[in-house]
JSON list of C-alpha atoms in Angstrom, two decimals:
[
{"chain": "A", "resi": 1, "resn": "MET", "atom": "CA", "xyz": [180.62, 217.00, 174.97]},
{"chain": "A", "resi": 2, "resn": "PRO", "atom": "CA", "xyz": [179.31, 217.77, 171.88]},
{"chain": "A", "resi": 3, "resn": "MET", "atom": "CA", "xyz": [176.35, 215.31, 170.14]},
{"chain": "A", "resi": 4, "resn": "ASN", "atom": "CA", "xyz": [177.33, 214.13, 166.72]},
{"chain": "A", "resi": 5, "resn": "ARG", "atom": "CA", "xyz": [174.64, 214.63, 163.93]},
{"chain": "A", "resi": 6, "resn": "LYS", "atom": "CA", "xyz": [173.52, 210.83, 164.17]},
{"chain": "A", "resi": 7, "resn": "LYS", "atom": "CA", "xyz": [172.76, 210.85, 168.09]},
{"chain": "A", "resi": 8, "resn": "LYS", "atom": "CA", "xyz": [170.69, 214.56, 167.60]},
{"chain": "A", "resi": 9, "resn": "LEU", "atom": "CA", "xyz": [169.06, 212.77, 164.62]},
{"chain": "A", "resi": 10, "resn": "ILE", "atom": "CA", "xyz": [167.79, 209.81, 166.74]},
{"chain": "A", "resi": 11, "resn": "ARG", "atom": "CA", "xyz": [167.07, 212.25, 170.01]},
{"chain": "A", "resi": 12, "resn": "ASN", "atom": "CA", "xyz": [164.46, 214.06, 167.56]},
{"chain": "A", "resi": 13, "resn": "ILE", "atom": "CA", "xyz": [162.91, 211.23, 166.19]},
{"chain": "A", "resi": 14, "resn": "ILE", "atom": "CA", "xyz": [162.37, 209.83, 169.92]},
{"chain": "A", "resi": 15, "resn": "THR", "atom": "CA", "xyz": [161.22, 213.36, 170.82]},
{"chain": "A", "resi": 16, "resn": "ILE", "atom": "CA", "xyz": [159.00, 213.60, 168.02]},
{"chain": "A", "resi": 17, "resn": "LEU", "atom": "CA", "xyz": [157.35, 209.90, 168.23]},
{"chain": "A", "resi": 18, "resn": "ILE", "atom": "CA", "xyz": [156.78, 210.58, 172.39]},
{"chain": "A", "resi": 19, "resn": "LEU", "atom": "CA", "xyz": [155.03, 214.02, 171.12]},
{"chain": "A", "resi": 20, "resn": "PHE", "atom": "CA", "xyz": [153.03, 212.23, 168.66]},
{"chain": "A", "resi": 21, "resn": "ILE", "atom": "CA", "xyz": [151.56, 209.37, 170.98]},
{"chain": "A", "resi": 22, "resn": "VAL", "atom": "CA", "xyz": [151.03, 212.31, 173.83]},
{"chain": "A", "resi": 23, "resn": "PHE", "atom": "CA", "xyz": [148.89, 213.91, 171.60]},
{"chain": "A", "resi": 24, "resn": "VAL", "atom": "CA", "xyz": [147.18, 211.20, 170.05]},
{"chain": "A", "resi": 25, "resn": "LYS", "atom": "CA", "xyz": [145.95, 209.78, 173.62]},
{"chain": "A", "resi": 26, "resn": "GLY", "atom": "CA", "xyz": [145.14, 213.38, 174.91]},
{"chain": "A", "resi": 27, "resn": "SER", "atom": "CA", "xyz": [142.93, 214.58, 171.90]},
{"chain": "A", "resi": 28, "resn": "GLY", "atom": "CA", "xyz": [140.90, 210.97, 172.20]},
{"chain": "A", "resi": 29, "resn": "LEU", "atom": "CA", "xyz": [142.42, 209.96, 168.47]},
{"chain": "A", "resi": 30, "resn": "TYR", "atom": "CA", "xyz": [143.09, 206.14, 167.83]},
{"chain": "A", "resi": 31, "resn": "PHE", "atom": "CA", "xyz": [144.72, 204.38, 165.45]},
{"chain": "A", "resi": 32, "resn": "THR", "atom": "CA", "xyz": [142.40, 201.40, 165.40]},
{"chain": "A", "resi": 33, "resn": "PRO", "atom": "CA", "xyz": [138.69, 201.40, 164.85]},
{"chain": "A", "resi": 34, "resn": "MET", "atom": "CA", "xyz": [138.54, 198.57, 167.43]},
{"chain": "A", "resi": 35, "resn": "GLY", "atom": "CA", "xyz": [140.89, 200.71, 169.78]},
{"chain": "A", "resi": 36, "resn": "ALA", "atom": "CA", "xyz": [138.36, 203.60, 169.61]},
{"chain": "A", "resi": 37, "resn": "HIS", "atom": "CA", "xyz": [135.57, 201.07, 170.28]},
{"chain": "A", "resi": 38, "resn": "ARG", "atom": "CA", "xyz": [137.23, 199.30, 173.79]},
{"chain": "A", "resi": 39, "resn": "ASP", "atom": "CA", "xyz": [138.16, 202.56, 175.48]},
{"chain": "A", "resi": 40, "resn": "SER", "atom": "CA", "xyz": [134.39, 203.85, 174.41]},
{"chain": "A", "resi": 41, "resn": "GLU", "atom": "CA", "xyz": [133.09, 201.25, 176.27]},
{"chain": "A", "resi": 42, "resn": "ARG", "atom": "CA", "xyz": [135.09, 201.87, 179.08]},
{"chain": "A", "resi": 43, "resn": "THR", "atom": "CA", "xyz": [134.43, 205.08, 179.73]},
{"chain": "A", "resi": 44, "resn": "ALA", "atom": "CA", "xyz": [130.73, 204.29, 179.75]},
{"chain": "A", "resi": 45, "resn": "HIS", "atom": "CA", "xyz": [132.03, 201.43, 181.94]},
{"chain": "A", "resi": 46, "resn": "TYR", "atom": "CA", "xyz": [130.07, 198.98, 179.71]},
{"chain": "A", "resi": 47, "resn": "GLY", "atom": "CA", "xyz": [131.01, 195.70, 177.93]},
{"chain": "A", "resi": 48, "resn": "PRO", "atom": "CA", "xyz": [133.56, 194.50, 177.06]},
{"chain": "A", "resi": 49, "resn": "SER", "atom": "CA", "xyz": [130.73, 193.09, 174.49]},
{"chain": "A", "resi": 50, "resn": "GLU", "atom": "CA", "xyz": [131.01, 190.89, 172.00]},
{"chain": "A", "resi": 51, "resn": "ILE", "atom": "CA", "xyz": [131.08, 192.29, 168.27]},
{"chain": "A", "resi": 52, "resn": "VAL", "atom": "CA", "xyz": [128.01, 190.55, 166.77]},
{"chain": "A", "resi": 53, "resn": "HIS", "atom": "CA", "xyz": [128.84, 192.50, 162.98]},
{"chain": "A", "resi": 54, "resn": "ILE", "atom": "CA", "xyz": [130.88, 195.70, 161.64]},
{"chain": "A", "resi": 55, "resn": "GLU", "atom": "CA", "xyz": [129.26, 197.52, 158.96]},
{"chain": "A", "resi": 56, "resn": "ASP", "atom": "CA", "xyz": [131.33, 200.41, 157.20]},
{"chain": "A", "resi": 57, "resn": "PHE", "atom": "CA", "xyz": [129.74, 203.65, 155.91]},
{"chain": "A", "resi": 58, "resn": "GLU", "atom": "CA", "xyz": [130.77, 206.93, 155.16]},
{"chain": "A", "resi": 59, "resn": "ASN", "atom": "CA", "xyz": [132.46, 208.24, 158.02]},
{"chain": "A", "resi": 60, "resn": "GLY", "atom": "CA", "xyz": [133.62, 205.40, 159.73]},
{"chain": "A", "resi": 61, "resn": "LYS", "atom": "CA", "xyz": [131.92, 202.22, 161.09]},
{"chain": "A", "resi": 62, "resn": "TYR", "atom": "CA", "xyz": [128.97, 200.91, 162.95]},
{"chain": "A", "resi": 63, "resn": "ILE", "atom": "CA", "xyz": [129.80, 198.54, 165.37]},
{"chain": "A", "resi": 64, "resn": "LEU", "atom": "CA", "xyz": [127.05, 195.76, 166.39]},
{"chain": "A", "resi": 65, "resn": "CYS", "atom": "CA", "xyz": [127.44, 194.19, 170.11]},
{"chain": "A", "resi": 66, "resn": "ARG", "atom": "CA", "xyz": [125.96, 192.19, 172.55]},
{"chain": "A", "resi": 67, "resn": "TYR", "atom": "CA", "xyz": [126.95, 192.44, 176.28]},
{"chain": "A", "resi": 68, "resn": "ASP", "atom": "CA", "xyz": [124.94, 190.39, 178.86]},
{"chain": "A", "resi": 69, "resn": "LYS", "atom": "CA", "xyz": [121.26, 190.88, 178.68]},
{"chain": "A", "resi": 70, "resn": "TRP", "atom": "CA", "xyz": [121.96, 194.51, 176.40]},
{"chain": "A", "resi": 71, "resn": "PHE", "atom": "CA", "xyz": [122.63, 194.75, 173.15]},
{"chain": "A", "resi": 72, "resn": "SER", "atom": "CA", "xyz": [124.24, 198.26, 171.49]},
{"chain": "A", "resi": 73, "resn": "CYS", "atom": "CA", "xyz": [125.55, 199.78, 167.93]},
{"chain": "A", "resi": 74, "resn": "ASN", "atom": "CA", "xyz": [128.63, 201.86, 168.78]},
{"chain": "A", "resi": 75, "resn": "THR", "atom": "CA", "xyz": [129.65, 204.38, 165.74]},
{"chain": "A", "resi": 76, "resn": "VAL", "atom": "CA", "xyz": [133.59, 204.80, 165.23]},
{"chain": "A", "resi": 77, "resn": "ASN", "atom": "CA", "xyz": [134.45, 208.04, 163.20]},
{"chain": "A", "resi": 78, "resn": "ARG", "atom": "CA", "xyz": [137.40, 207.75, 160.69]},
{"chain": "A", "resi": 79, "resn": "ARG", "atom": "CA", "xyz": [139.50, 210.99, 161.66]},
{"chain": "A", "resi": 80, "resn": "LEU", "atom": "CA", "xyz": [142.64, 213.09, 159.85]},
{"chain": "A", "resi": 81, "resn": "ILE", "atom": "CA", "xyz": [142.62, 210.24, 157.59]},
{"chain": "A", "resi": 82, "resn": "PHE", "atom": "CA", "xyz": [143.79, 207.44, 159.69]},
{"chain": "A", "resi": 83, "resn": "PHE", "atom": "CA", "xyz": [142.94, 208.35, 163.05]},
{"chain": "A", "resi": 84, "resn": "TRP", "atom": "CA", "xyz": [139.79, 206.99, 164.80]},
{"chain": "A", "resi": 85, "resn": "ARG", "atom": "CA", "xyz": [137.59, 208.70, 167.25]},
{"chain": "A", "resi": 86, "resn": "PHE", "atom": "CA", "xyz": [134.37, 206.86, 168.89]},
{"chain": "A", "resi": 87, "resn": "GLY", "atom": "CA", "xyz": [131.11, 208.39, 168.09]},
{"chain": "A", "resi": 88, "resn": "ASN", "atom": "CA", "xyz": [127.86, 207.83, 170.08]},
{"chain": "A", "resi": 89, "resn": "GLN", "atom": "CA", "xyz": [125.37, 204.88, 171.18]},
{"chain": "A", "resi": 90, "resn": "VAL", "atom": "CA", "xyz": [127.97, 203.05, 173.36]},
{"chain": "A", "resi": 91, "resn": "HIS", "atom": "CA", "xyz": [125.46, 202.25, 176.04]},
{"chain": "A", "resi": 92, "resn": "GLY", "atom": "CA", "xyz": [123.56, 199.53, 175.85]},
{"chain": "A", "resi": 93, "resn": "TRP", "atom": "CA", "xyz": [119.80, 198.49, 175.46]},
{"chain": "A", "resi": 94, "resn": "GLU", "atom": "CA", "xyz": [118.45, 196.10, 177.96]},
{"chain": "A", "resi": 95, "resn": "ASN", "atom": "CA", "xyz": [116.63, 193.03, 176.26]},
{"chain": "A", "resi": 96, "resn": "ASP", "atom": "CA", "xyz": [113.02, 192.40, 176.92]},
{"chain": "A", "resi": 97, "resn": "VAL", "atom": "CA", "xyz": [112.68, 188.91, 176.11]},
{"chain": "A", "resi": 98, "resn": "THR", "atom": "CA", "xyz": [108.58, 189.13, 176.71]},
{"chain": "A", "resi": 99, "resn": "ILE", "atom": "CA", "xyz": [108.90, 191.51, 173.23]},
{"chain": "A", "resi": 100, "resn": "PRO", "atom": "CA", "xyz": [109.05, 189.90, 170.09]},
{"chain": "A", "resi": 101, "resn": "LEU", "atom": "CA", "xyz": [111.81, 192.46, 168.87]},
{"chain": "A", "resi": 102, "resn": "ASN", "atom": "CA", "xyz": [113.34, 195.10, 171.01]},
{"chain": "A", "resi": 103, "resn": "TYR", "atom": "CA", "xyz": [115.57, 197.91, 169.33]},
{"chain": "A", "resi": 104, "resn": "SER", "atom": "CA", "xyz": [116.60, 201.90, 169.15]},
{"chain": "A", "resi": 105, "resn": "TRP", "atom": "CA", "xyz": [117.94, 204.00, 166.41]},
{"chain": "A", "resi": 106, "resn": "ASP", "atom": "CA", "xyz": [119.53, 206.94, 165.80]},
{"chain": "A", "resi": 107, "resn": "ARG", "atom": "CA", "xyz": [120.72, 209.78, 163.67]},
{"chain": "A", "resi": 108, "resn": "ASP", "atom": "CA", "xyz": [123.82, 211.47, 163.83]},
{"chain": "A", "resi": 109, "resn": "GLY", "atom": "CA", "xyz": [123.29, 214.77, 160.92]},
{"chain": "A", "resi": 110, "resn": "SER", "atom": "CA", "xyz": [122.16, 212.47, 157.69]},
{"chain": "A", "resi": 111, "resn": "PHE", "atom": "CA", "xyz": [123.94, 209.17, 158.79]},
{"chain": "A", "resi": 112, "resn": "GLY", "atom": "CA", "xyz": [120.41, 206.93, 160.31]},
{"chain": "A", "resi": 113, "resn": "LYS", "atom": "CA", "xyz": [120.63, 203.52, 162.15]},
{"chain": "A", "resi": 114, "resn": "ALA", "atom": "CA", "xyz": [118.32, 201.04, 163.25]},
{"chain": "A", "resi": 115, "resn": "PHE", "atom": "CA", "xyz": [119.36, 198.32, 165.54]},
{"chain": "A", "resi": 116, "resn": "GLY", "atom": "CA", "xyz": [118.36, 195.59, 167.88]},
{"chain": "A", "resi": 117, "resn": "ILE", "atom": "CA", "xyz": [117.60, 191.79, 168.55]},
{"chain": "A", "resi": 118, "resn": "ILE", "atom": "CA", "xyz": [114.84, 189.72, 167.88]},
{"chain": "A", "resi": 119, "resn": "ASN", "atom": "CA", "xyz": [113.48, 187.63, 170.69]},
{"chain": "A", "resi": 120, "resn": "ASP", "atom": "CA", "xyz": [110.68, 185.97, 168.18]},
{"chain": "A", "resi": 121, "resn": "LYS", "atom": "CA", "xyz": [112.51, 183.14, 166.10]},
{"chain": "A", "resi": 122, "resn": "ASN", "atom": "CA", "xyz": [109.55, 183.57, 163.52]},
{"chain": "A", "resi": 123, "resn": "ILE", "atom": "CA", "xyz": [110.77, 186.99, 162.72]},
{"chain": "A", "resi": 124, "resn": "LYS", "atom": "CA", "xyz": [112.25, 186.44, 158.87]},
{"chain": "A", "resi": 125, "resn": "LYS", "atom": "CA", "xyz": [112.00, 190.78, 157.78]},
{"chain": "A", "resi": 126, "resn": "VAL", "atom": "CA", "xyz": [112.61, 193.78, 159.85]},
{"chain": "A", "resi": 127, "resn": "GLU", "atom": "CA", "xyz": [111.36, 196.88, 158.05]},
{"chain": "A", "resi": 128, "resn": "VAL", "atom": "CA", "xyz": [112.47, 200.44, 159.02]},
{"chain": "A", "resi": 129, "resn": "VAL", "atom": "CA", "xyz": [110.06, 203.39, 157.87]},
{"chain": "A", "resi": 130, "resn": "LEU", "atom": "CA", "xyz": [111.25, 206.52, 157.18]},
{"chain": "A", "resi": 131, "resn": "ASP", "atom": "CA", "xyz": [108.91, 209.42, 157.61]},
{"chain": "A", "resi": 132, "resn": "ASN", "atom": "CA", "xyz": [109.09, 210.63, 153.86]},
{"chain": "A", "resi": 133, "resn": "GLY", "atom": "CA", "xyz": [107.25, 206.80, 153.06]},
{"chain": "A", "resi": 134, "resn": "THR", "atom": "CA", "xyz": [110.44, 204.80, 152.04]},
{"chain": "A", "resi": 135, "resn": "THR", "atom": "CA", "xyz": [111.02, 201.90, 153.56]},
{"chain": "A", "resi": 136, "resn": "ILE", "atom": "CA", "xyz": [114.42, 199.68, 154.31]},
{"chain": "A", "resi": 137, "resn": "TYR", "atom": "CA", "xyz": [113.91, 196.04, 155.52]},
{"chain": "A", "resi": 138, "resn": "GLN", "atom": "CA", "xyz": [116.18, 193.42, 156.14]},
{"chain": "A", "resi": 139, "resn": "GLU", "atom": "CA", "xyz": [116.27, 189.62, 156.02]},
{"chain": "A", "resi": 140, "resn": "ASP", "atom": "CA", "xyz": [119.69, 188.33, 156.74]},
{"chain": "A", "resi": 141, "resn": "PHE", "atom": "CA", "xyz": [120.63, 188.97, 160.47]},
{"chain": "A", "resi": 142, "resn": "TYR", "atom": "CA", "xyz": [123.30, 188.87, 162.37]},
{"chain": "A", "resi": 143, "resn": "GLU", "atom": "CA", "xyz": [122.81, 185.78, 164.64]},
{"chain": "A", "resi": 144, "resn": "ASN", "atom": "CA", "xyz": [119.54, 187.32, 165.91]},
{"chain": "A", "resi": 145, "resn": "MET", "atom": "CA", "xyz": [120.54, 190.65, 165.68]},
{"chain": "A", "resi": 146, "resn": "PHE", "atom": "CA", "xyz": [119.80, 193.68, 163.03]},
{"chain": "A", "resi": 147, "resn": "LEU", "atom": "CA", "xyz": [120.92, 196.92, 161.61]},
{"chain": "A", "resi": 148, "resn": "ILE", "atom": "CA", "xyz": [119.63, 198.90, 159.04]},
{"chain": "A", "resi": 149, "resn": "THR", "atom": "CA", "xyz": [121.25, 201.51, 157.91]},
{"chain": "A", "resi": 150, "resn": "TRP", "atom": "CA", "xyz": [120.53, 205.19, 155.86]},
{"chain": "A", "resi": 151, "resn": "LYS", "atom": "CA", "xyz": [121.78, 207.65, 154.52]},
{"chain": "A", "resi": 152, "resn": "SER", "atom": "CA", "xyz": [119.28, 211.28, 154.43]},
{"chain": "A", "resi": 153, "resn": "ASP", "atom": "CA", "xyz": [118.79, 214.44, 153.67]},
{"chain": "A", "resi": 154, "resn": "ASN", "atom": "CA", "xyz": [119.06, 215.72, 157.59]},
{"chain": "A", "resi": 155, "resn": "THR", "atom": "CA", "xyz": [115.27, 215.90, 157.40]},
{"chain": "A", "resi": 156, "resn": "THR", "atom": "CA", "xyz": [114.29, 212.70, 156.44]},
{"chain": "A", "resi": 157, "resn": "ASP", "atom": "CA", "xyz": [113.92, 210.57, 160.26]},
{"chain": "A", "resi": 158, "resn": "PHE", "atom": "CA", "xyz": [113.13, 207.39, 161.60]},
{"chain": "A", "resi": 159, "resn": "SER", "atom": "CA", "xyz": [109.41, 207.02, 161.93]},
{"chain": "A", "resi": 160, "resn": "GLY", "atom": "CA", "xyz": [108.58, 203.30, 162.79]},
{"chain": "A", "resi": 161, "resn": "ILE", "atom": "CA", "xyz": [109.54, 199.86, 162.61]},
{"chain": "A", "resi": 162, "resn": "ARG", "atom": "CA", "xyz": [107.85, 196.59, 161.43]},
{"chain": "A", "resi": 163, "resn": "ALA", "atom": "CA", "xyz": [109.11, 192.78, 162.16]},
{"chain": "A", "resi": 164, "resn": "TYR", "atom": "CA", "xyz": [107.40, 190.40, 159.71]},
{"chain": "A", "resi": 165, "resn": "ASP", "atom": "CA", "xyz": [107.13, 186.04, 159.90]},
{"chain": "A", "resi": 166, "resn": "GLY", "atom": "CA", "xyz": [107.72, 183.97, 156.85]},
{"chain": "A", "resi": 167, "resn": "GLU", "atom": "CA", "xyz": [104.00, 184.12, 155.51]},
{"chain": "A", "resi": 168, "resn": "GLY", "atom": "CA", "xyz": [104.39, 188.27, 155.42]},
{"chain": "A", "resi": 169, "resn": "ASN", "atom": "CA", "xyz": [102.43, 188.64, 158.93]},
{"chain": "A", "resi": 170, "resn": "ILE", "atom": "CA", "xyz": [103.20, 191.38, 160.73]},
{"chain": "A", "resi": 171, "resn": "VAL", "atom": "CA", "xyz": [104.69, 190.55, 164.35]},
{"chain": "A", "resi": 172, "resn": "PHE", "atom": "CA", "xyz": [105.81, 193.63, 165.69]},
{"chain": "A", "resi": 173, "resn": "GLU", "atom": "CA", "xyz": [104.89, 197.15, 164.92]},
{"chain": "A", "resi": 174, "resn": "LYS", "atom": "CA", "xyz": [105.93, 200.38, 166.14]},
{"chain": "A", "resi": 175, "resn": "ILE", "atom": "CA", "xyz": [104.92, 203.74, 163.97]},
{"chain": "A", "resi": 176, "resn": "TYR", "atom": "CA", "xyz": [105.45, 206.80, 165.26]},
{"chain": "A", "resi": 177, "resn": "PRO", "atom": "CA", "xyz": [103.20, 210.08, 164.22]},
{"chain": "A", "resi": 178, "resn": "VAL", "atom": "CA", "xyz": [105.26, 211.86, 161.41]},
{"chain": "A", "resi": 179, "resn": "ARG", "atom": "CA", "xyz": [106.45, 215.21, 162.68]},
{"chain": "A", "resi": 180, "resn": "VAL", "atom": "CA", "xyz": [105.19, 218.09, 161.10]},
{"chain": "A", "resi": 181, "resn": "ASN", "atom": "CA", "xyz": [108.04, 220.75, 161.31]},
{"chain": "A", "resi": 182, "resn": "PRO", "atom": "CA", "xyz": [109.95, 220.93, 158.55]},
{"chain": "A", "resi": 183, "resn": "ASN", "atom": "CA", "xyz": [112.89, 222.70, 160.37]},
{"chain": "A", "resi": 184, "resn": "ARG", "atom": "CA", "xyz": [113.77, 219.72, 162.73]}
]
């Protein structure tokens, strides 16, 4: 018994939608950044974490999180105009409360970020030092967490971090030697 045009159209639309959903799920693409973030944590057997702050950047979003005694900053990247895919750093770093400031940093191409958790209530400013001498700081924190981001020319890298109290005294400092290899 032949189908009329309307039934064929409905059947074809349903078939296309099913194939589209299978393609999206199979390719690791998500319709929302939070969907990509949730699945990235699930894939890493981490979380679900409490989202403390979300910050947009050119390629997507940074999602600063806390889970139990860990902190993390997941990257979720925009793909194919309106899809999302999880990036890196979903794994948490354990917060050692005996240290005034716990942090991690990462660079993906020309996008860098330093993030962490502040354990010393006297810390009022966190400063990141790049190996070209540039300093970037943050004074307004997200609860007791920070996220400092930068865009570089693919050669500028994280060189260290400092934390200051309200009077400008250094409470925490970790500076790494500058690498001299220009081809990093």
